[in-house]
Amino acid sequence: MKKLAFIAIVVGLSGCATIHKVNTVDPESLQFATLEVPTYVMVGQVDGKGVSNPLCSGPLCHGGIEIKLKPGKRSISFKYADGHWSSRGYSVVNYQYEADRQYVLKVSKTNFTVNYSVTEKEK
């Protein structure tokens, strides 16, 4: 019985370590940008449209989120929650994405404020 419980826990935790991939472009499109969202950040909307599934990268799904985006200026809402502290609501980040580039969402916390910025991923 203990062995079965251990296997269930290991399987459950290993499933949580995957990166959640979100495709907001036409699946046949070859022109897209990729945004990596770090642990403890939730995605609410992309260009004013809610995502089909709640996206999280917190303690129970800590693999992060990867979003494929159409090139151009995009508006994405994020919320921080790490189990000890969370932001009050979603913050909208506007950024100009270019095709075939990879970007990373950077998060900084200071004095009960969460700041988000997007940078191009280093190669």
mmCIF file of C-alpha atoms in Angstrom, residues 18-26 31-38 41-57 63-72 74-79 90-91 93 95 97-106 116 118-119 121:
data_model
loop_
_atom_site.group_PDB
_atom_site.id
_atom_site.type_symbol
_atom_site.label_atom_id
_atom_site.label_comp_id
_atom_site.label_asym_id
_atom_site.label_seq_id
_atom_site.Cartn_x
_atom_site.Cartn_y
_atom_site.Cartn_z
ATOM 1 C CA THR A 18 5.989 20.115 -17.686
ATOM 2 C CA ILE A 19 5.926 23.450 -19.467
ATOM 3 C CA HIS A 20 2.400 24.563 -20.330
ATOM 4 C CA LYS A 21 2.354 25.583 -23.985
ATOM 5 C CA VAL A 22 -0.181 28.051 -25.319
ATOM 6 C CA ASN A 23 -0.550 28.712 -29.013
ATOM 7 C CA THR A 24 -2.322 31.970 -29.845
ATOM 8 C CA VAL A 25 -1.447 31.803 -33.556
ATOM 9 C CA ASP A 26 -2.787 29.778 -36.462
ATOM 10 C CA GLN A 31 5.613 33.449 -38.192
ATOM 11 C CA PHE A 32 5.441 33.684 -34.408
ATOM 12 C CA ALA A 33 7.307 34.870 -31.333
ATOM 13 C CA THR A 34 7.695 32.859 -28.136
ATOM 14 C CA LEU A 35 7.302 34.256 -24.616
ATOM 15 C CA GLU A 36 8.511 32.272 -21.604
ATOM 16 C CA VAL A 37 6.621 33.033 -18.395
ATOM 17 C CA PRO A 38 8.406 32.113 -15.124
ATOM 18 C CA VAL A 41 3.029 33.919 -12.695
ATOM 19 C CA MET A 42 -0.490 33.383 -14.039
ATOM 20 C CA VAL A 43 -1.668 34.497 -17.476
ATOM 21 C CA GLY A 44 -5.145 36.034 -17.584
ATOM 22 C CA GLN A 45 -5.619 37.419 -21.083
ATOM 23 C CA VAL A 46 -3.823 37.780 -24.383
ATOM 24 C CA ASP A 47 -4.930 40.798 -26.444
ATOM 25 C CA GLY A 48 -8.055 41.192 -24.328
ATOM 26 C CA LYS A 49 -9.187 37.596 -24.796
ATOM 27 C CA GLY A 50 -9.250 35.243 -21.844
ATOM 28 C CA VAL A 51 -7.226 32.081 -22.166
ATOM 29 C CA SER A 52 -9.229 28.881 -22.557
ATOM 30 C CA ASN A 53 -7.684 27.179 -19.520
ATOM 31 C CA PRO A 54 -6.468 28.909 -16.392
ATOM 32 C CA LEU A 55 -2.720 29.097 -16.775
ATOM 33 C CA CYS A 56 -0.543 28.864 -13.753
ATOM 34 C CA SER A 57 3.068 28.205 -13.025
ATOM 35 C CA GLY A 63 7.170 24.120 -15.116
ATOM 36 C CA GLY A 64 6.413 27.577 -16.441
ATOM 37 C CA ILE A 65 4.386 28.717 -19.431
ATOM 38 C CA GLU A 66 5.425 29.168 -23.053
ATOM 39 C CA ILE A 67 3.194 31.333 -25.243
ATOM 40 C CA LYS A 68 3.376 31.517 -29.034
ATOM 41 C CA LEU A 69 2.306 34.962 -30.223
ATOM 42 C CA LYS A 70 1.605 36.674 -33.510
ATOM 43 C CA PRO A 71 4.278 39.252 -34.337
ATOM 44 C CA GLY A 72 3.318 42.826 -33.466
ATOM 45 C CA ARG A 74 0.591 42.375 -27.891
ATOM 46 C CA SER A 75 -1.150 43.034 -24.610
ATOM 47 C CA ILE A 76 -0.912 40.266 -21.982
ATOM 48 C CA SER A 77 -2.199 40.313 -18.401
ATOM 49 C CA PHE A 78 -0.208 38.646 -15.625
ATOM 50 C CA LYS A 79 -0.737 37.993 -11.932
ATOM 51 C CA TYR A 90 -3.708 41.378 -13.083
ATOM 52 C CA SER A 91 -1.179 43.766 -14.610
ATOM 53 C CA VAL A 93 2.150 44.359 -20.181
ATOM 54 C CA TYR A 95 5.233 44.755 -25.871
ATOM 55 C CA TYR A 97 7.093 41.077 -30.503
ATOM 56 C CA GLU A 98 9.030 40.173 -33.636
ATOM 57 C CA ALA A 99 8.696 36.910 -35.560
ATOM 58 C CA ASP A 100 11.187 34.121 -34.913
ATOM 59 C CA ARG A 101 12.397 35.656 -31.645
ATOM 60 C CA GLN A 102 12.227 34.326 -28.101
ATOM 61 C CA TYR A 103 11.341 36.523 -25.141
ATOM 62 C CA VAL A 104 11.317 36.112 -21.361
ATOM 63 C CA LEU A 105 9.001 37.750 -18.842
ATOM 64 C CA LYS A 106 11.078 39.145 -15.959
ATOM 65 C CA TYR A 116 6.953 42.925 -15.036
ATOM 66 C CA VAL A 118 9.779 41.603 -21.275
ATOM 67 C CA THR A 119 13.267 41.091 -22.663
ATOM 68 C CA LYS A 121 16.061 35.874 -24.587
#
